[in-house]
């Protein structure tokens, strides 16, 4: 890197063509996708990852000169923990995060393990030199049991060179709304489809394009059919991350009606492509989108209001473009990879 840092990174299943010279990557899991429909395989994968990660990290710590230990992202259930921090004694600063928080209920099997994972989670945090929160809301949550002066808010970042406006907009007959994400109840896609009924009833030429897979897919298809929106709602299925840019570029507005998202990286990607966003007025999205400036914040279940906001953007091209430009500027100034890496660099230097 420009700052001259070197990293040893341990992840789950890692598939990368060429890592930067200053990063050594170690894979701690042989499973590409967690099989949530099979609990035995699911927990076998978790156990494999947690054990291998601990053993590899312990070896690196003992055999290499390490200045900082940084535990990133949840291993399980939003209650991430580090066996390394719990079991090993080391003198290096220990950073935890970016921590997030899930504001909706978890599956039954995860609830049953909740007490154990919460205990390990709190034990890990007690060993922290510093904690990183993904949003101000998460910072407030963790400050109830961790020194607020040792918490920094550093959000996720987006590649603004990859996610950028199209050089030339193609002509379209219909206004296009886009959703991208996993098709789970949490994502609120059914409310977006229901809002389409009111948009279409106003005679607007519009279509909704849905990118993603998940257990809700067939139910959402049936809902679209029941509302006579079969030709208005297009299910694209899974789209590779490097191919999704063109979908952001081709849409007119991005809608993400989550019921409890801790952050919302897809929102940043759409904004980076200069698109206004209609999203939830709760959780992480409410900290990213500025209401009436870079998009609209709504109650995700208020389908009539969602429809009104969509229609407003259909009819007001000037407002749509103004919001899109401000959205792009916001991401470049606050969420670009360069800005986020600078924050991490300053934090690392302050702890060494």
mmCIF file of C-alpha atoms in Angstrom, residues 4 29 35 57 100 123 128 136 174 238 280 338 342:
data_model
loop_
_atom_site.group_PDB
_atom_site.id
_atom_site.type_symbol
_atom_site.label_atom_id
_atom_site.label_comp_id
_atom_site.label_asym_id
_atom_site.label_seq_id
_atom_site.Cartn_x
_atom_site.Cartn_y
_atom_site.Cartn_z
ATOM 1 C CA UNK A 4 3.711 0.755 3.555
ATOM 2 C CA UNK A 29 -12.793 -23.023 5.335
ATOM 3 C CA UNK A 35 -25.797 -24.601 3.568
ATOM 4 C CA UNK A 57 -3.789 -16.961 13.674
ATOM 5 C CA UNK A 100 -22.661 -4.286 13.289
ATOM 6 C CA UNK A 123 -15.441 -11.859 26.395
ATOM 7 C CA UNK A 128 -10.192 -5.033 22.919
ATOM 8 C CA UNK A 136 -23.326 5.762 14.816
ATOM 9 C CA UNK A 174 -39.863 2.168 -19.403
ATOM 10 C CA UNK A 238 -27.857 -14.233 -9.043
ATOM 11 C CA UNK A 280 -35.862 2.398 4.998
ATOM 12 C CA UNK A 338 -9.446 5.627 -0.317
ATOM 13 C CA UNK A 342 -7.186 6.470 5.412
#
